Amino acid sequence: MTSAAEQRAPAGEPAAGSGQPAAVNGARRAVPPVPAVWPGAPTPLGARFRVGPDGVAGTNFALWAAGAEAVRVCLFDEQGRETRIPLTELTHEIWHGFVPGVMPGQRYGYRVDGRWDPWTGARWNPAKLLLDPYARAVDGEFRLPPEVYGHVRDWPDQSVADTVRDERDSAPYVPKGVVVHDDDDWSDDRRPKTPWADSVIYELHVRGFTKLHPDIPEELRGTYAGLAHPAAIEHLVKLGVTAVELLPVHQFAHEDHLLRRGLRNYWGYNSIGYFAPHAAYAASGTTGGQVGEFKRMVRALHAAGIEVILDVVYNHTAEAGELGPTLSLKGIDNRGYYRLQDDARRYADYTGCGNTLHVVRPQVLRLITDSLRYWVTEMGVDGFRFDLAAALARSMHDVDMLSPFLAVIAQDPVLRRVKLIAEPWDIGSGGYQVGAFPPLWTEWNDRYRNAVRDFWRHALPDVREMGYRLSGSSDLYAWGGRRPYASVNFVTAHDGFTLRDLVSYGTKHNEANGENNRDGTDDNRSWNCGAEGETADEGVRALRRRQLRNLLTTLLLSTGVPMLVAGDELGRTQRGNNNAYCQDNEISWLDWSLLEQPGWRALFDLTSRLIALRHRHPVLRRRAFFSGRAQTADGLRDLAWFTSRGAEMTEGDWYAPAATLGMYLSGRDIPGRDERGAPVVDESFLAVLHAGDRPTGFVLPGPPWAERYEVVVDTSVEEQAEAPGTVHRAGTELTVPARTVLLLRVA
């Protein structure tokens, strides 16, 4: 009786690399002659078109596959016919060869042979065509029939299914890499290089942002070219943001459980090609045109003064765990690329997606840093937001801020100069690391999100947390030379409710995802203002719009780097879905008709006005933390906090329940100098935040703080008037309407 490891699936195709002619319906098909292959070079990795010896043009192929026994590069013609070329040169665990005559546009993949021994983590299977990890472009879409799995997916005993090798050829069912010739030196591009303190980030989805835009030609909607269109850029410029943070644009695959339900991975957090722009977002074809289209998009955004930040997913890949498909790294060197458990059949999973890249290994670290440098130097991007960055910072098991990944980034002459944003957590033990990343890094600050949401639904026990978050989160970031802009402040992100849904739903409504509403967080910290979902009650609708104005105003007046989510400025809704990762439809796409509705147009105008105010006033975008100390004899401090009585807050006030908070920002005591060495001086402001459900009085502080105050923003008003606003004398008791932010300029 044979063991499971010795059993094999029926061979529908000859084994890869057998050298036998293929059989089609019982007939023999001629195998194209194998081209000559020259030794080539082990670097750079990937498929690089160049001129070889004697001026002969061709492509150098180089693949790291340390434990492999044989590697073949497989070329595909327009009819899908395959030519397999052995790479016989092996240098420092890299298989390589130069193939004359292989030109840009050539589709290719790899077959890698070696031991099949899942108990030790060895999962080589030459029947599976593998995507080059360094492919610059990908042609075709990933499907997940049984043939693309390295093991027999439908083996009767599922407890050992992953140990039974599947011999069927996967080539007809998987996309191929494309040889791309890239000689762009970016000499005509001008990067905005916006300082961190001056940045306003706008998180958007390339497809969702442009899919319904009426002024973008239909054939460009949902593409890189659509985002580069003047109509798209006009909105960003009017809004005033300085950077777009694009949800993943690395080539990604859709998960099997979604495809079986007729859904797709919309967000894209399932990468499989770290050098290739996702082909489905290209209007110019998938045989290399997507590379140039992406570059033109970056150039267009740069010309408008807008930086491009990529949301990148280097913590895991689309190959999932031991029961996942064999698409690339799993078949190249499973043990070399992935973290495995002591039982090497199983994967260490710090991501919740089935696998975790083993970033401690030099070759994996090289893959990631080569990819990052490529997107900076050859694709023109300005920074990265790292999904589940704590998983990348793990050494052998624990999160380690001295880990190889963080050390390499810190000393890399290219990467240390771009914007680096950590999502500072993963799902593993000790994975929550907000405030722990080293200098050079900024972080998504979920404690800011939670505090602001809780304040405006009147759920904070006191105002201590709110004080820290409004003033730059010094409790988290004032160490090791870090600055207030280490905190990326956000109230919403792609993951969770939109801003409108945050004030319209008390619970999630994810039924469309097909998981019986079990998916998505239950910790929304939302308040529906008295009715669940859409309502005809105009009182509720007006209150919701006011709450949106409060949340946006709070975000854009806070010290740190604000991040908006595309569509929040015009009232986008996902109908209560707080996990719309699989909704590639109107649930996720921006509805641009909202701008035609007066209430939502007014919200856009207020958001734009607040961003412009932030750009004009350095006191709102400080480069150093507040000291809270008086700098001159008159006792005026750079930051002061006031109760509704107009008195400075005492320690006891911080611990007492309160719905009202006054924050004074002095423009006279801003540390630092301008570009010419002159002191930075600005106007001073008083912000009054009142989350109570009834109006309250607020006494305006007198000297030395001010003698008069001018109203700049009043969120109780739907249509905001431009300055100059109403002027009030110090000592006056203002009536602050329920649930309102007042911003007053010291006159």
Short mmCIF file of C-alpha atoms in Angstrom, two decimals, residues 35-53 55-63 73-75 85-87 89 95-110 132 134-137 177-182:
data_model
loop_
_atom_site.label_atom_id
_atom_site.label_comp_id
_atom_site.label_asym_id
_atom_site.label_seq_id
_atom_site.Cartn_x
_atom_site.Cartn_y
_atom_site.Cartn_z
CA PRO A 35 16.41 28.42 -29.09
CA ALA A 36 20.04 28.72 -28.18
CA VAL A 37 20.68 29.94 -24.66
CA TRP A 38 23.90 31.68 -23.67
CA PRO A 39 25.22 31.84 -20.09
CA GLY A 40 23.97 35.35 -19.43
CA ALA A 41 24.31 36.94 -16.00
CA PRO A 42 22.84 36.32 -12.53
CA THR A 43 21.99 40.00 -12.09
CA PRO A 44 19.72 41.78 -12.30
CA LEU A 45 17.01 39.29 -11.36
CA GLY A 46 14.01 38.92 -13.61
CA ALA A 47 13.71 39.16 -17.38
CA ARG A 48 15.74 42.06 -18.76
CA PHE A 49 15.91 42.89 -22.45
CA ARG A 50 19.38 44.03 -23.53
CA VAL A 51 22.01 43.77 -26.21
CA GLY A 52 24.17 40.73 -25.60
CA PRO A 53 27.49 39.52 -27.04
CA GLY A 55 25.47 43.13 -30.51
CA VAL A 56 22.74 40.47 -30.48
CA ALA A 57 19.50 41.62 -28.89
CA GLY A 58 17.76 39.30 -26.47
CA THR A 59 16.60 38.85 -22.89
CA ASN A 60 18.53 37.77 -19.82
CA PHE A 61 16.55 35.58 -17.44
CA ALA A 62 17.64 35.21 -13.81
CA LEU A 63 15.71 33.43 -11.07
CA VAL A 73 12.08 29.40 -18.78
CA CYS A 74 8.93 28.87 -20.84
CA LEU A 75 8.11 31.15 -23.79
CA ILE A 85 14.41 26.46 -22.42
CA PRO A 86 16.63 24.96 -19.70
CA LEU A 87 18.65 27.43 -17.65
CA GLU A 89 23.95 28.28 -15.35
CA TRP A 95 19.63 30.17 -12.33
CA HIS A 96 20.29 32.31 -15.38
CA GLY A 97 20.72 32.47 -19.14
CA PHE A 98 20.59 34.90 -22.07
CA VAL A 99 18.20 33.93 -24.86
CA PRO A 100 18.98 35.71 -28.16
CA GLY A 101 16.01 37.05 -30.09
CA VAL A 102 13.59 37.29 -27.17
CA MET A 103 12.14 40.77 -27.54
CA PRO A 104 9.91 43.05 -25.44
CA GLY A 105 6.33 41.82 -25.41
CA GLN A 106 7.37 38.17 -25.08
CA ARG A 107 5.19 36.24 -22.63
CA TYR A 108 6.97 33.81 -20.33
CA GLY A 109 6.94 31.85 -17.09
CA TYR A 110 9.08 29.32 -15.24
CA ASP A 132 8.43 35.39 -12.30
CA TYR A 134 10.38 40.06 -10.85
CA ALA A 135 7.97 40.26 -13.83
CA ARG A 136 7.47 43.90 -14.85
CA ALA A 137 4.12 43.20 -16.49
CA GLY A 177 4.98 37.50 -17.29
CA VAL A 178 5.84 39.93 -20.09
CA VAL A 179 9.31 41.09 -21.10
CA VAL A 180 9.33 44.89 -20.85
CA HIS A 181 11.97 47.27 -22.17
CA ASP A 182 12.34 50.26 -19.86
#
